[in-house]
Short mmCIF file of C-alpha atoms in Angstrom, two decimals:
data_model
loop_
_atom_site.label_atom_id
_atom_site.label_comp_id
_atom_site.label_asym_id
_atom_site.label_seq_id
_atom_site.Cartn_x
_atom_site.Cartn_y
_atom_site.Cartn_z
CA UNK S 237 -44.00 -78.57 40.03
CA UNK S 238 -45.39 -75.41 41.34
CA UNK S 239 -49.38 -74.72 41.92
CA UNK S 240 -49.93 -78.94 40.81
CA UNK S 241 -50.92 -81.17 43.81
CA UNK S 242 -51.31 -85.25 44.14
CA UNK S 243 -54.15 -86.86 43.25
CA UNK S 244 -55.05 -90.24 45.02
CA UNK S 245 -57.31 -92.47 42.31
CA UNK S 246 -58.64 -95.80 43.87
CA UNK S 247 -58.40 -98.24 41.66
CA UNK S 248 -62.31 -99.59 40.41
CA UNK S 249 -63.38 -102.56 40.34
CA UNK S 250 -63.93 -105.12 37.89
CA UNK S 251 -62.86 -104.85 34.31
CA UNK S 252 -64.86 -101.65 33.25
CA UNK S 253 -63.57 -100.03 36.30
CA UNK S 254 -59.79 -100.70 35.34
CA UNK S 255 -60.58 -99.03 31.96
CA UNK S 256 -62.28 -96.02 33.56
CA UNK S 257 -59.01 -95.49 36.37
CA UNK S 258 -56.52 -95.72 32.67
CA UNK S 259 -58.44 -93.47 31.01
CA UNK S 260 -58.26 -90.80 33.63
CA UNK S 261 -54.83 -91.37 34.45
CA UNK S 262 -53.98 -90.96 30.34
CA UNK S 263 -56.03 -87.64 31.03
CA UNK S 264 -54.02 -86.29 33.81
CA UNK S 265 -50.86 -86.90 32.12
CA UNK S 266 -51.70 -84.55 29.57
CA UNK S 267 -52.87 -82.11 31.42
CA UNK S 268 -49.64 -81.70 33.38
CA UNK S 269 -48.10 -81.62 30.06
CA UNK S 270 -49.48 -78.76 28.59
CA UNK S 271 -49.33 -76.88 31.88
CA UNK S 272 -45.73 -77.79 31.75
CA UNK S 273 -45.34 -75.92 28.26
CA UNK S 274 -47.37 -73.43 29.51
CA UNK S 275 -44.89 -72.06 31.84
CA UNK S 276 -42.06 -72.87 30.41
CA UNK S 277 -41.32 -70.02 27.50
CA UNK S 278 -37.95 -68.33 26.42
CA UNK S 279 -35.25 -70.48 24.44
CA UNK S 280 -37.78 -73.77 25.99
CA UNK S 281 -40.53 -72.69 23.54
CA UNK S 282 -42.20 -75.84 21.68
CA UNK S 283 -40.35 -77.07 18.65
CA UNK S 284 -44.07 -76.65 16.56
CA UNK S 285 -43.91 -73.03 17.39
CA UNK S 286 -40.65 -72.58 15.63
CA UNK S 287 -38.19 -71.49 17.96
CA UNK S 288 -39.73 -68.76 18.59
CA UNK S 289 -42.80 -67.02 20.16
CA UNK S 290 -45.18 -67.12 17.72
CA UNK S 291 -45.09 -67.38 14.02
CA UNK S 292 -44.23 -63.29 13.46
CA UNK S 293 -41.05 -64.02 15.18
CA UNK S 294 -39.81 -66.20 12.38
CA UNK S 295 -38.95 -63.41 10.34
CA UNK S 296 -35.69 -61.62 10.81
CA UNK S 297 -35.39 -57.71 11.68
CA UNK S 298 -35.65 -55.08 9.07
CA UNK S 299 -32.06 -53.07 9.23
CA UNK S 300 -32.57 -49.23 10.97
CA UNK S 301 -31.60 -47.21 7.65
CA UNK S 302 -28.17 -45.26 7.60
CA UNK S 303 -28.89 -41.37 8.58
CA UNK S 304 -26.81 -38.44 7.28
CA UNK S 305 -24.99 -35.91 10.03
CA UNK S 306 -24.38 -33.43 7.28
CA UNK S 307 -26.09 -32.08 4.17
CA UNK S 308 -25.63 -29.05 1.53
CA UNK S 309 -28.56 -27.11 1.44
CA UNK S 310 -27.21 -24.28 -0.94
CA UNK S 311 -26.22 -23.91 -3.80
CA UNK S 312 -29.02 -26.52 -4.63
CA UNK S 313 -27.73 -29.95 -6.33
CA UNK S 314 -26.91 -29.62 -9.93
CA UNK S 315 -27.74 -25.88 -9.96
CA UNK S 316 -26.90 -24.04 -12.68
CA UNK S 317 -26.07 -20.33 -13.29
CA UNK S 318 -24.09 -19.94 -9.75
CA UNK S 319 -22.47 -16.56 -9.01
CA UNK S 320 -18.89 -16.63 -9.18
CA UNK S 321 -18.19 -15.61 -5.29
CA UNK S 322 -21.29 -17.67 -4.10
CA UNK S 323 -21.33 -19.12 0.19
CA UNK S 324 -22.04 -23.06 0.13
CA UNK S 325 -24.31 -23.67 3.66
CA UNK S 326 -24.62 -26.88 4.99
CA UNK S 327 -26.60 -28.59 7.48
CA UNK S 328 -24.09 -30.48 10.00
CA UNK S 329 -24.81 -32.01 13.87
CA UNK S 330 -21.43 -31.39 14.70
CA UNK S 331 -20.33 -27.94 12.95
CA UNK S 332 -17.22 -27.44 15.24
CA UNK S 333 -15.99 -30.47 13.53
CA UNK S 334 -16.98 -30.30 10.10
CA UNK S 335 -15.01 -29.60 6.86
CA UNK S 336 -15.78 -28.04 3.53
CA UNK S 337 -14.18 -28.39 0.32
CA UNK S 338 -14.79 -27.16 -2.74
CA UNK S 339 -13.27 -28.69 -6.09
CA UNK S 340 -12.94 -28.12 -10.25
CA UNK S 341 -13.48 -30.59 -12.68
CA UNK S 342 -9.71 -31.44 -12.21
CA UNK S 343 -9.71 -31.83 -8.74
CA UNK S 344 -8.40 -28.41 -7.92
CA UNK S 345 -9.08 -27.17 -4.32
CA UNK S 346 -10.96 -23.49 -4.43
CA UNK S 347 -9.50 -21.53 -1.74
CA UNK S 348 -11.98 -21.11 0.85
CA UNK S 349 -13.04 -20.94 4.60
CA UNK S 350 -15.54 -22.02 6.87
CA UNK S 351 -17.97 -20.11 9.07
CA UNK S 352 -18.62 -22.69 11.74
CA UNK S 353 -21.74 -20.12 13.62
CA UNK S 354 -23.33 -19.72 10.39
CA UNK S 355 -22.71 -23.17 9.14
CA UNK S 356 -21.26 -22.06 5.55
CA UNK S 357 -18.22 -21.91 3.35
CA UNK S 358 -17.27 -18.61 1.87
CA UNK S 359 -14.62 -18.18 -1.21
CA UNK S 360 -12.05 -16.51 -1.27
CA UNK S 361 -11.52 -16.74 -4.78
CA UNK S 362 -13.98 -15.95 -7.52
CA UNK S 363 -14.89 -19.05 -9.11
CA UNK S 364 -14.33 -19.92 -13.06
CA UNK S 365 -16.92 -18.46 -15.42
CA UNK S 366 -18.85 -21.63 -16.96
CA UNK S 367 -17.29 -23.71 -14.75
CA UNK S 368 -18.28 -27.16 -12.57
CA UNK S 369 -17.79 -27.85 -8.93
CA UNK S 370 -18.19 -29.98 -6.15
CA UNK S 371 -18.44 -29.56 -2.61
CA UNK S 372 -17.61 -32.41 -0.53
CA UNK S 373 -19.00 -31.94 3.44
CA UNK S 374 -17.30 -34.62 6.06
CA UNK S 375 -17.78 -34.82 10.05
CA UNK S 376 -15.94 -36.96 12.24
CA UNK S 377 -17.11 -40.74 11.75
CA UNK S 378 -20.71 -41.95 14.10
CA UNK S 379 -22.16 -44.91 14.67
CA UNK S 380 -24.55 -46.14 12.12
CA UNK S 381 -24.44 -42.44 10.25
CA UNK S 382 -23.09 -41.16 6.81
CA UNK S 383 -20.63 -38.61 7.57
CA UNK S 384 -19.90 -37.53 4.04
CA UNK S 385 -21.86 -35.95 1.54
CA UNK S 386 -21.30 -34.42 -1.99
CA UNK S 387 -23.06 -32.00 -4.16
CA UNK S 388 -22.36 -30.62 -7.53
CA UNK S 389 -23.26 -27.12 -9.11
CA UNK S 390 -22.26 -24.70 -11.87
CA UNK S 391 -21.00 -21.37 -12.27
CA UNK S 392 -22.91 -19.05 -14.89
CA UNK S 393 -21.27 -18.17 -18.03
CA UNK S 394 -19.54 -15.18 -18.08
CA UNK S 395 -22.03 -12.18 -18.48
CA UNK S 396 -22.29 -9.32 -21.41
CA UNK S 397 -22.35 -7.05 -18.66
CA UNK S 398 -18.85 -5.98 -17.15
CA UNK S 399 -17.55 -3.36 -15.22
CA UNK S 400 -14.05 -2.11 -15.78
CA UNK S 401 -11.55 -1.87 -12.42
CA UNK S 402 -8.60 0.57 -11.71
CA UNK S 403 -5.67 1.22 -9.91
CA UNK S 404 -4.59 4.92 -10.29
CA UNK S 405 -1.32 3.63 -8.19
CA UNK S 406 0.87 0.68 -9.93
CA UNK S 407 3.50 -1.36 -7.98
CA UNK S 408 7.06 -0.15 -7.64
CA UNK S 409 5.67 3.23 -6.96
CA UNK S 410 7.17 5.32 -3.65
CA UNK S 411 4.94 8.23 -2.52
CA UNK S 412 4.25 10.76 0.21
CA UNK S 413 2.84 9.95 3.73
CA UNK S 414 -0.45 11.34 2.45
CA UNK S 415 -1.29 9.52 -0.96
CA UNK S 416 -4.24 7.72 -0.50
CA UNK S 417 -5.40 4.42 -2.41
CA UNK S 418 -7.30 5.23 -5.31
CA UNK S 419 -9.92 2.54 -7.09
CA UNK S 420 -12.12 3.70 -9.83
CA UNK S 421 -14.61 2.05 -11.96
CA UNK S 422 -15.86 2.63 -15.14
CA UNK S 423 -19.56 2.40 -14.16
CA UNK S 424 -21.37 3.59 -11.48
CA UNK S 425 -21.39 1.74 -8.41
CA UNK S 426 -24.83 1.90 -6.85
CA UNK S 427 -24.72 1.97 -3.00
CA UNK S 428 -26.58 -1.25 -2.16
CA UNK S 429 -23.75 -3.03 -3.67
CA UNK S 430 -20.98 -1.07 -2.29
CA UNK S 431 -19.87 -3.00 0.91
CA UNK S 432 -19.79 -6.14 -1.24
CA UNK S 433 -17.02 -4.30 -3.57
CA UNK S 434 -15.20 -2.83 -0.33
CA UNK S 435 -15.04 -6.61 1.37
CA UNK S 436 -13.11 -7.59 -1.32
CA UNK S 437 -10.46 -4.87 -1.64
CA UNK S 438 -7.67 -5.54 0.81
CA UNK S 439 -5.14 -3.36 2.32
CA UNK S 440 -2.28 -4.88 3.79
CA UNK S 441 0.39 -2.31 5.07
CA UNK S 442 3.90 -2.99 7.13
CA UNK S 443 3.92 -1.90 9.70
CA UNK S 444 0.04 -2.59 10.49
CA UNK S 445 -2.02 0.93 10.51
CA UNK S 446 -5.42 1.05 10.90
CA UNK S 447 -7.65 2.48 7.71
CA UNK S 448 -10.76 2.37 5.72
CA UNK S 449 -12.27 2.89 1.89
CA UNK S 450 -13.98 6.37 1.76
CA UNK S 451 -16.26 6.85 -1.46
CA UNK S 452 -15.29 9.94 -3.24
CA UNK S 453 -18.07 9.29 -5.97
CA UNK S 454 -20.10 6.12 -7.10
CA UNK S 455 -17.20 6.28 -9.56
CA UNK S 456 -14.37 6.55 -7.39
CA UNK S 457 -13.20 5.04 -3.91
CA UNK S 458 -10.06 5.91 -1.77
CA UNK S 459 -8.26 4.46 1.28
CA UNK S 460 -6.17 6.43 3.88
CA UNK S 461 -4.72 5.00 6.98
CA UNK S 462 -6.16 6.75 10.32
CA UNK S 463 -3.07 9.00 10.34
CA UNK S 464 -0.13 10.04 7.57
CA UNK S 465 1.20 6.79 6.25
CA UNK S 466 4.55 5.74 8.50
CA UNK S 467 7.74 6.73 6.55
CA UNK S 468 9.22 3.58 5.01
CA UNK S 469 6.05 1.72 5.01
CA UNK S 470 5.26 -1.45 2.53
CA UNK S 471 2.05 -1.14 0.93
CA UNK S 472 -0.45 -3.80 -0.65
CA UNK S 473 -3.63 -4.12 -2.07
CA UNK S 474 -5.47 -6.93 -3.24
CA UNK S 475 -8.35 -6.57 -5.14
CA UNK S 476 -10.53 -9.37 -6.18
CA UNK S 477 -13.59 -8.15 -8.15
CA UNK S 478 -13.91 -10.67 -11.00
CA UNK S 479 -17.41 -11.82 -10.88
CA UNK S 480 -18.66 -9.24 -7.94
CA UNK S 481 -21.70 -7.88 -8.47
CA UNK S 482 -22.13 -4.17 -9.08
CA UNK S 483 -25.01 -3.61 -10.21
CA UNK S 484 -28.67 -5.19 -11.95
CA UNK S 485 -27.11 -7.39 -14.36
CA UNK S 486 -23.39 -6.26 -13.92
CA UNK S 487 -20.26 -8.03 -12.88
CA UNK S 488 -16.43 -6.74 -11.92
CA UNK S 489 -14.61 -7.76 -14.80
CA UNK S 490 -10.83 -8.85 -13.51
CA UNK S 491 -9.09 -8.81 -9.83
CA UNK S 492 -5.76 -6.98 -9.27
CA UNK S 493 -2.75 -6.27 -7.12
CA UNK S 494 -0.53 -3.59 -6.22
CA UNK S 495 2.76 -3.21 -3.94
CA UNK S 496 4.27 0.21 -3.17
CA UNK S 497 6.20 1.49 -0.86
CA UNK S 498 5.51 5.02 1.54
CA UNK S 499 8.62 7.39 1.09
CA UNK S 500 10.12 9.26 3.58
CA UNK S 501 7.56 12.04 5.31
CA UNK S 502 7.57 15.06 4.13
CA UNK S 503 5.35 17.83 5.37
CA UNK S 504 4.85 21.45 3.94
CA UNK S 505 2.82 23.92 5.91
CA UNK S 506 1.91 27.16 4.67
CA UNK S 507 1.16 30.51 6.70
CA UNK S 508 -0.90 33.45 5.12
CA UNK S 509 -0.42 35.27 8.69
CA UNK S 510 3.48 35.09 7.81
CA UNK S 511 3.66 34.52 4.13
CA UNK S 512 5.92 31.68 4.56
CA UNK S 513 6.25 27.47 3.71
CA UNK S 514 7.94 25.40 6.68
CA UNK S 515 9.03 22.31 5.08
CA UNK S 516 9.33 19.05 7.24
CA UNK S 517 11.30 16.24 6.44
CA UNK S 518 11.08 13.09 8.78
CA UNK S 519 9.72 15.24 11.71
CA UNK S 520 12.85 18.00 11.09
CA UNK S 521 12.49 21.45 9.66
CA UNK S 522 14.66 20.98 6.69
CA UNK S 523 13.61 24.96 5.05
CA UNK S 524 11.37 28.23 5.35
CA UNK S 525 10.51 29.55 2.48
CA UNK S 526 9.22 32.66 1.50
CA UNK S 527 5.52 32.56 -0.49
CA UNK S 528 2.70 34.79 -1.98
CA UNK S 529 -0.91 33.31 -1.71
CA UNK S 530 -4.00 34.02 -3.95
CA UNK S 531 -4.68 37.80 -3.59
CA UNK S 532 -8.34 38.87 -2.31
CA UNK S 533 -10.13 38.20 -5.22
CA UNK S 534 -8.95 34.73 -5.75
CA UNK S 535 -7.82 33.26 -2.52
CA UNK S 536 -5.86 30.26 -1.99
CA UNK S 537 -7.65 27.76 -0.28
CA UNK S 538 -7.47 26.70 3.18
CA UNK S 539 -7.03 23.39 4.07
CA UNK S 540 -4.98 20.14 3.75
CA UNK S 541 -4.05 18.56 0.55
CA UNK S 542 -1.80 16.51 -1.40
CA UNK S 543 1.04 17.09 -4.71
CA UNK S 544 -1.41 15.67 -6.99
CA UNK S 545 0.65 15.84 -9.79
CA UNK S 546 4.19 17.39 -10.75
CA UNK S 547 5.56 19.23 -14.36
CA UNK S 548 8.63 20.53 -14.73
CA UNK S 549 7.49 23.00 -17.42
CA UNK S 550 3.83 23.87 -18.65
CA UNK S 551 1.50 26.62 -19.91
CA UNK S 552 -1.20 27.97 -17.59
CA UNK S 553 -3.82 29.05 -20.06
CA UNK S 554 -7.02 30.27 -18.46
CA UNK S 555 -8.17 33.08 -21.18
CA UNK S 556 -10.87 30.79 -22.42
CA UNK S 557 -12.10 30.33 -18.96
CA UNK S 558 -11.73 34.23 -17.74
CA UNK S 559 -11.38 36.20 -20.64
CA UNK S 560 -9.23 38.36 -21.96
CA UNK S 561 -9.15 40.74 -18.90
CA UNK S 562 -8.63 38.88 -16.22
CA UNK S 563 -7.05 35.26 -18.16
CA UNK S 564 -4.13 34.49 -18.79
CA UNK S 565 -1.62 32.68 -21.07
CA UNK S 566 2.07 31.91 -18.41
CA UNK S 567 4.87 29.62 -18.88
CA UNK S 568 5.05 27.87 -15.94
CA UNK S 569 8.40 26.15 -14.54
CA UNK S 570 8.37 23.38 -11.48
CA UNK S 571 4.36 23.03 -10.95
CA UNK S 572 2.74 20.52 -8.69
CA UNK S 573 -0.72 20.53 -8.55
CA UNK S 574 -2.54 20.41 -5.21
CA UNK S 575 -6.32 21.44 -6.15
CA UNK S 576 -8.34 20.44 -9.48
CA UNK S 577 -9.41 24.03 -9.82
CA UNK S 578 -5.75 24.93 -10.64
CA UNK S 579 -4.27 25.59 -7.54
CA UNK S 580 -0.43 24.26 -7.81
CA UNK S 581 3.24 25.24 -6.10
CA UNK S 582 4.81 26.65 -8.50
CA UNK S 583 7.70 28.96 -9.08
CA UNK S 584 6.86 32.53 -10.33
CA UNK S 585 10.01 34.80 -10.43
CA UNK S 586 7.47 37.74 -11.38
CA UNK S 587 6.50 38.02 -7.88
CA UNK S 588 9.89 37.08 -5.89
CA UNK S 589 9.88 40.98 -5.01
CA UNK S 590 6.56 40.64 -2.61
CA UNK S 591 7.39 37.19 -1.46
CA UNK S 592 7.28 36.59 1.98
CA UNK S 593 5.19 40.22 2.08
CA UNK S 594 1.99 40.35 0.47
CA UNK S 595 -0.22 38.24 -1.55
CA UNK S 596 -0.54 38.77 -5.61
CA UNK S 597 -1.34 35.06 -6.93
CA UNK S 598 -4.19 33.74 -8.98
CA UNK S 599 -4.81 31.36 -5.80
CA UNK S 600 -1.37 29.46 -6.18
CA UNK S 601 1.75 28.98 -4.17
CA UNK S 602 4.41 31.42 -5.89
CA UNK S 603 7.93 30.74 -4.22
CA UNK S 604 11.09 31.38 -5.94
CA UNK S 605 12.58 30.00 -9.02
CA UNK S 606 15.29 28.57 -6.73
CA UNK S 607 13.16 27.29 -3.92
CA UNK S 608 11.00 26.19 -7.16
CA UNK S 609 13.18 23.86 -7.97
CA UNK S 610 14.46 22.83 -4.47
CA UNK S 611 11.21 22.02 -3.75
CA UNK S 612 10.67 19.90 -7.02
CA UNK S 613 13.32 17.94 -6.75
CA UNK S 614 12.55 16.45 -3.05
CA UNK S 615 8.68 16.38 -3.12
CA UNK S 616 6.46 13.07 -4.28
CA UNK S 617 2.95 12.58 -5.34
CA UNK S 618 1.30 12.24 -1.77
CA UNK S 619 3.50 14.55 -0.27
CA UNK S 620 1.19 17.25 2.40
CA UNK S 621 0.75 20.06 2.26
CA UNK S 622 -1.54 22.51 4.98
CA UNK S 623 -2.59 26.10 3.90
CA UNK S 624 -4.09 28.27 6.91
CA UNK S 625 -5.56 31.41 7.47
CA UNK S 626 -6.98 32.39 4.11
CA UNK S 627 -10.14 34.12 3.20
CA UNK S 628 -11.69 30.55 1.51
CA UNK S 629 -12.06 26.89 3.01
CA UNK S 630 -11.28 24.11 0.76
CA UNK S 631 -13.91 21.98 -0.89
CA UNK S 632 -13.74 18.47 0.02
CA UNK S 633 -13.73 16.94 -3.14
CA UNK S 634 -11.63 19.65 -5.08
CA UNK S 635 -8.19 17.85 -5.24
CA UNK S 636 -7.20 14.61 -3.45
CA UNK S 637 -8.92 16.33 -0.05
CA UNK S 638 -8.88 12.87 2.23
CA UNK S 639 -6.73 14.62 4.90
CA UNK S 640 -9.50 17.67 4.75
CA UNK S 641 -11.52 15.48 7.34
CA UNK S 642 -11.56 13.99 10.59
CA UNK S 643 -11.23 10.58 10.91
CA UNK S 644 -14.58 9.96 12.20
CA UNK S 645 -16.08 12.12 9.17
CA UNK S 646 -13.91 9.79 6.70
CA UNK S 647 -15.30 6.91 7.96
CA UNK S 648 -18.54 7.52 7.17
CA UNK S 649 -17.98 7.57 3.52
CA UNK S 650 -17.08 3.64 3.55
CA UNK S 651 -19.83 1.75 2.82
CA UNK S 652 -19.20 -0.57 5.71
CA UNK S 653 -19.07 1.54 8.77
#
């Protein structure tokens, strides 16, 4: 072995000496033993140690416990009270690769998607009033690593506090190129809450056109396209607002739908310079028309607006509103309304004699009982109609007045731009 040399041991004499040279040699032996041992280690350990070195490494190795790669951090577990459109985040080493899903008590999948930057699932569906669900978060499969994890919560019950939606358009409808989408509400909407309500109202329009919500009121929101609707155009709207908030304390009641259709275009653009209506159908003057506008002392208004509404026959009555003197009490034959402050087409056979010459209306649109009725019976709510040159701009705001701004301007009334 090693570092151990040969010793040479004369042998003693006599009988004490020969017990003396055994007991050294005995001596020796087991020292080269133990050195033997010594340096021997590994697998070749001594049997007394146990197989092992030392007596610590008798015991077997506690087991590394099983990590998580993913983890719900919101809505908390077994939360209660949950809003109805609530995000789920999660925590996840591998968000690229992770799924979300989000299921009722019968195993019903809420529609849903995943946000994979901000590491959260969004619904897009309101969730059940008083209802239970779970979210189930997987990754793909690691080594030694739970790659599932579920969570459970609770939607709150459904609140005293409701707001009321509408659709002033219902489906089946065809109107003109400029009708724009109308949404009201029956409470005010206060403004911190109102991109919230616009994210959830969806506009869907064949061919595509570009287009926004424009608040008319807290009350009331519209949507126009960036130009006139195109001719022939399929319309839809999706609106979910069950369970939105609107307010303190106050939730959209129900969700609804509408598909329309855009008729063909029709566009009627009035001169005070000549006194007459060019009527455009599809792009093509179709008719010129003859008119008298509001004389000096009530003006028409300038501007671009919309058929707001259309009656065959009705009563203008406005003695309670000007007095004997200057009101009046008319029957009224093929009106269509393009202002709230009574502004309409209309036929008015009193005045056919100045038509085309001078200017004797209360602030309407007096054309002929014949073109009256020509008119009537091709025009639909929506249908435009420009008014130039008069002594008085038009209000935004007095009529259906979306087309009585820029694009940029309209923009600016949507909560989200």
């Amino acid at each position: 072995m090693d570092g151990i040399r040969s010793v040479e041991l004369a042998a003693p004499a006599g009988r004490a000496g020969r017990r003396g040279w055994r007991a050294a040699v005995v001596t020796l032996l087991a020292g080269t033993l133990l050195l033997t041992a010594a340096c021997s280690g590994g697998d070749d350990s001594p049997s007394w140690q146990g197989g092992g070195n030392g007596a610590a490494a008798s015991e077997a190795p506690s087991p590394e416990p099983t990590l998580s790669t993913v983890a719900v951090t919101s809505p908390a577990a077994d939360a209660t009270g949950v809003e109805a459109w609530s995000d789920v985040k999660f925590n996840s080493e591998d968000p690229e690769n992770t799924t979300v899903k989000v299921t009722d008590a019968k195993g019903d999948e809420v529609k849903g998607a995943v946000d994979k930057d901000e590491n959260l699932w969004r619904p897009t569906e309101s969730m059940e009033w008083g209802k239970k669900y779970t979210v189930t978060v997987t990754t793909p499969e690691a080594e030694g690593k739970n790659n599932t994890t579920t969570s459970s919560f609770t939607v709150m019950k459904k609140p005293a506090n409701l707001v009321r939606v509408t659709s002033f358009l219902a489906d089946g409808q065809t109107v003109g190129v400029g009708m724009p989408l109308i949404m009201r509400f029956g409470r005010a909407i206060p403004e911190k809450y109102r991109a919230d309500v616009e994210r959830k109202m969806v506009v869907t329009a064949t061919p595509a056109q570009e287009g926004v919500w424009h608040w008319t009121s807290p009350t009331e929101v519209h949507y126009r396209p960036q130009t006139y609707w195109k001719a022939g155009s399929k319309v839809f709207y999706k609106v979910q607002l069950k369970g939105v908030k609107m307010g303190d304390g106050w939730y959209g009641r129900s969700d609804l739908t509408v598909d329309m259709k855009i008729g063909r275009s029709m566009i009627m653009t009035v001169s005070n310079k000549t006194k007459k209506m060019t009527v455009k159908q599809d792009g093509k003057v179709i008719k010129t028309i003859p008119v008298s506008l509001g004389k000096p002392k009530t003006p028409s208004s300038s501007g671009t607006m919309v058929v707001i509404e259309k009656k065959e026959h009705t009563v203008f009555d406005t003695l309670d509103e000007l007095g004997p003197e200057e009101g009046y009490r008319t029957e009224i034959d093929y009106a269509q309304r393009i202002t709230w402050s009574g502004q309409f087409i209309h036929a008015a056979p009193w005045s056919e004699g100045v038509q085309g010459r001078s200017n004797v209306s209360h602030g309407c649109v007096n054309v002929s009982m014949a073109m009256g009725k020509w008119l009537f019976d091709r025009t639909l709510m929506g249908d435009v109609i420009t008014v130039t040159g008069t002594e008085e701009k038009l209000k935004n705001g007095n009529g259906w007045t979306d087309w009585n701004m820029s694009w940029a301007e309209y923009k600016k009334g949507s909560a989200l731009h």
